[in-house]
PDB file of C-alpha atoms in Angstrom:
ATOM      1  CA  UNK A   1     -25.719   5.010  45.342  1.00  0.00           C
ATOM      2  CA  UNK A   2     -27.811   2.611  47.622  1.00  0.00           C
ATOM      3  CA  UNK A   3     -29.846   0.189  45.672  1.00  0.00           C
ATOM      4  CA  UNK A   4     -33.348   1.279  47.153  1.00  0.00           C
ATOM      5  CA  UNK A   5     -32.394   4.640  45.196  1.00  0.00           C
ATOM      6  CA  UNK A   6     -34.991   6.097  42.370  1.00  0.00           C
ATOM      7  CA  UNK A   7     -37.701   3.210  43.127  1.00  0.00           C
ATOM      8  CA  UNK A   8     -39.857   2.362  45.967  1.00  0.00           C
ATOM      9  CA  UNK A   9     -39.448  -1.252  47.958  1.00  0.00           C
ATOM     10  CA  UNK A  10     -40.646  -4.092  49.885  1.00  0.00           C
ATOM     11  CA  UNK A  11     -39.076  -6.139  52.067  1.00  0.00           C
ATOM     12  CA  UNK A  12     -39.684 -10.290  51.600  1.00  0.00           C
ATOM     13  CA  UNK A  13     -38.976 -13.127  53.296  1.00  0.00           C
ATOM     14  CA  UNK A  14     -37.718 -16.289  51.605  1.00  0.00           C
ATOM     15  CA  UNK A  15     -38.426 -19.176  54.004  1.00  0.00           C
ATOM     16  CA  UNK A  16     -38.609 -22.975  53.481  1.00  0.00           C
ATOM     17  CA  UNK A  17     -36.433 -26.057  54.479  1.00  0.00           C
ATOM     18  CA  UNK A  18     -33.158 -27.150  52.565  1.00  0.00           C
ATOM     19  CA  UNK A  19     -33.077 -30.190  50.838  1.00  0.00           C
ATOM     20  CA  UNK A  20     -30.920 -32.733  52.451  1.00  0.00           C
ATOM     21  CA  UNK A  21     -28.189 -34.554  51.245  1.00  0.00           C
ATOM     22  CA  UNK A  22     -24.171 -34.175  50.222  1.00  0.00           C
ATOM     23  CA  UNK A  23     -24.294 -31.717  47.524  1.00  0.00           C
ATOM     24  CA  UNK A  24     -21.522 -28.918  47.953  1.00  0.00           C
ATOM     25  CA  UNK A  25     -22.473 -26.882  45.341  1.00  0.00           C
ATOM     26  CA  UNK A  26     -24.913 -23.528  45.592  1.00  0.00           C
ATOM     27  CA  UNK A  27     -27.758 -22.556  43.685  1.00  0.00           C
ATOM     28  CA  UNK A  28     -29.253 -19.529  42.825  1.00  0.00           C
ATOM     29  CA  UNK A  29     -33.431 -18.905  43.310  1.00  0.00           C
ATOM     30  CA  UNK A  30     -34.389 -15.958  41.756  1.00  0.00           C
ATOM     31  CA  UNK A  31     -37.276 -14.120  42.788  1.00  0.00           C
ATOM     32  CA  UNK A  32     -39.562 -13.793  39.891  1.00  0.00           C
ATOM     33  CA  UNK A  33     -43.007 -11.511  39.900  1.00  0.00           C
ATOM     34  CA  UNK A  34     -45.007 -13.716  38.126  1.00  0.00           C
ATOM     35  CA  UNK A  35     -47.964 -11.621  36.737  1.00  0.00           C
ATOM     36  CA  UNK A  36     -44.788  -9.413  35.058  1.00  0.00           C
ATOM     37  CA  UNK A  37     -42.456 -12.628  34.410  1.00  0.00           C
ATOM     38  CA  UNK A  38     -39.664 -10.207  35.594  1.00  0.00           C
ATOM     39  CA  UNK A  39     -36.848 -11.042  37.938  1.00  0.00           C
ATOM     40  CA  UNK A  40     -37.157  -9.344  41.287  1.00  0.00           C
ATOM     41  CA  UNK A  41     -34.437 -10.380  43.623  1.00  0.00           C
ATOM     42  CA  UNK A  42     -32.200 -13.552  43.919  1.00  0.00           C
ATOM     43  CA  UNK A  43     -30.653 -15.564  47.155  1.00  0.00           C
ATOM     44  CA  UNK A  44     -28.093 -18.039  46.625  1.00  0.00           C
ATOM     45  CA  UNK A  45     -28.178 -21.250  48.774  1.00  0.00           C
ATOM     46  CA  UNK A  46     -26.637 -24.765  49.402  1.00  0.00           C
ATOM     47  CA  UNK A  47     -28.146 -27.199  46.720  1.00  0.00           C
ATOM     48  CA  UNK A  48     -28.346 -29.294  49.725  1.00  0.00           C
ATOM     49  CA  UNK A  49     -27.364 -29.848  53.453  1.00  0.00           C
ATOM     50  CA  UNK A  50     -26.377 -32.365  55.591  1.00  0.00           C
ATOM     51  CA  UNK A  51     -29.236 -32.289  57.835  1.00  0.00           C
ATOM     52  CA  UNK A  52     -32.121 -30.204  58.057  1.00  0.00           C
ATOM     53  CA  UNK A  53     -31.881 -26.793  58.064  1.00  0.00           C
ATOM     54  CA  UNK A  54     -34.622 -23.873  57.921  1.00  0.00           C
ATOM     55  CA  UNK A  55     -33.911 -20.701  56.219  1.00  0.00           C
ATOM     56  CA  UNK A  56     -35.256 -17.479  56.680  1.00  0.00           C
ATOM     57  CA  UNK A  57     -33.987 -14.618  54.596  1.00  0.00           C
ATOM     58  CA  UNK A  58     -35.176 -11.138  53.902  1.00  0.00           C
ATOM     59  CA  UNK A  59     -35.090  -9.774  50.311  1.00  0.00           C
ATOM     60  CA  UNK A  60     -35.703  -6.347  49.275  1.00  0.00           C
ATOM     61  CA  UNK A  61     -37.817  -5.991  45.753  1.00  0.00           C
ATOM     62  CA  UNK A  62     -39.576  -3.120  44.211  1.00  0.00           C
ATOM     63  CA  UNK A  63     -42.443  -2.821  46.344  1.00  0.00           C
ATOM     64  CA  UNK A  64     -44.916  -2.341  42.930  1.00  0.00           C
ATOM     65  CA  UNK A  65     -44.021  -6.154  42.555  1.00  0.00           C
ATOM     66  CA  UNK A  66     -47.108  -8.554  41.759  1.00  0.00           C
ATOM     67  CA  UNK A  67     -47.577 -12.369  42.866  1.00  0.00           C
ATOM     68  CA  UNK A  68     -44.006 -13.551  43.724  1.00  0.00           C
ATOM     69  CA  UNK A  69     -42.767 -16.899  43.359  1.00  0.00           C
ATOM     70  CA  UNK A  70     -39.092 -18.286  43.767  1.00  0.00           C
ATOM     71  CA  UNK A  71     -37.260 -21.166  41.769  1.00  0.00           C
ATOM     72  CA  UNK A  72     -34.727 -21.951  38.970  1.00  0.00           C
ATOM     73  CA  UNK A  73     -34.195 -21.848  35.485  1.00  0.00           C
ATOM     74  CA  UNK A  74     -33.894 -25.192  33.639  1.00  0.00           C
ATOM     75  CA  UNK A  75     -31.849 -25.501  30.096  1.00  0.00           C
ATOM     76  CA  UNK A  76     -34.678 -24.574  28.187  1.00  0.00           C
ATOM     77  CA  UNK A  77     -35.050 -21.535  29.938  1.00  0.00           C
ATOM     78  CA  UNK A  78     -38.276 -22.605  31.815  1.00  0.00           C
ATOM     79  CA  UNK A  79     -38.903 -21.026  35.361  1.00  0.00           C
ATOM     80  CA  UNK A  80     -39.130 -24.335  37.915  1.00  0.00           C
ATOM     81  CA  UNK A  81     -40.896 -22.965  41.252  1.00  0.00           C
ATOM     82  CA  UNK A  82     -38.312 -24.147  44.082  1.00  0.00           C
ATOM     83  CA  UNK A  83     -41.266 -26.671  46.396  1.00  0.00           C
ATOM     84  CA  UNK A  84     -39.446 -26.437  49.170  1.00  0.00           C
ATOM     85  CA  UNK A  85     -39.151 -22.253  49.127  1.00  0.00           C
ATOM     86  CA  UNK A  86     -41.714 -19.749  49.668  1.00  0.00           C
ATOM     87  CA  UNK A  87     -41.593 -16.254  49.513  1.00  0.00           C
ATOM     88  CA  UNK A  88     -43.894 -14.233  51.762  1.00  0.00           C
ATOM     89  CA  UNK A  89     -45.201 -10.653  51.123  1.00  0.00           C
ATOM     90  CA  UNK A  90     -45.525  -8.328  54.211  1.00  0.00           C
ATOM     91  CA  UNK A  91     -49.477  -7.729  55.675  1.00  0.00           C
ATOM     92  CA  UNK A  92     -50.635  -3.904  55.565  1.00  0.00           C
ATOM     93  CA  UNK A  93     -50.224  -2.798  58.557  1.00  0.00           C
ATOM     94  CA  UNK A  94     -53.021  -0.658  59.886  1.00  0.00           C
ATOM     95  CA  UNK A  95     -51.672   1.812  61.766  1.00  0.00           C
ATOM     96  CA  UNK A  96     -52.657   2.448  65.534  1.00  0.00           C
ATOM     97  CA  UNK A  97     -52.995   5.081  67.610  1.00  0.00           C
ATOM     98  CA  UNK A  98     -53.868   8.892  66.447  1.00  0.00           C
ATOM     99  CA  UNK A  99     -53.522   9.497  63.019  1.00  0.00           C
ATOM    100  CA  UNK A 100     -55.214  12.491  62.770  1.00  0.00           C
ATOM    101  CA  UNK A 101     -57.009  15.364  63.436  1.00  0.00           C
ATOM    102  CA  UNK A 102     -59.999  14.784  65.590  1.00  0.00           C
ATOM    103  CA  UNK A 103     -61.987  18.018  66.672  1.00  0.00           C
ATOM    104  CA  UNK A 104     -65.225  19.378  66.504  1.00  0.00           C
TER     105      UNK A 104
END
């Protein structure tokens, strides 16, 4: 069963710049809809990189998904928004050329 099944979705992009340094470890940045405080989607990526590297993933959520933001969770529990990730919502696209009927 594909994981788009029953629901409708979006596609995302998660883009930002790693932090740099000699961490070997990964993290994982969960996508969190933040007017629902639901988890959406994850990536897991380097806690940090030798030099600088830009990232630019693609993340499907459930398209009926609110203001997204990406980061951790501390101890507490606490979302932490990752300031060095963003996650970016496709534009409507307005389609062009016919679209319809057009007579008299």
């Amino acid at each position: 069963m594909s994981f788009t099944a029953g629901f409708a979705v979006m596609e995302v992009t998660v883009r930002g710049a790693l932090p740099i340094g000699d961490g070997t470890e990964n993290v994982t940045y969960f996508i969190l809809d933040s007017a629902k405080n639901t988890i959406v989607g994850q990536v897991i990526l380097p806690k940090a990189v030798p030099r600088s590297l830009a990232v630019a993933l693609t993340v499907k959520v459930p398209s009926a998904a609110g203001s997204l933001a990406i980061g951790t969770f501390d101890e507490g529990g606490a979302f932490q928004a990752a300031s060095f990730l963003r996650v970016e919502t496709p534009t409507v696209q307005r389609p062009d050329g016919a679209v319809g009927a057009a007579g008299r």
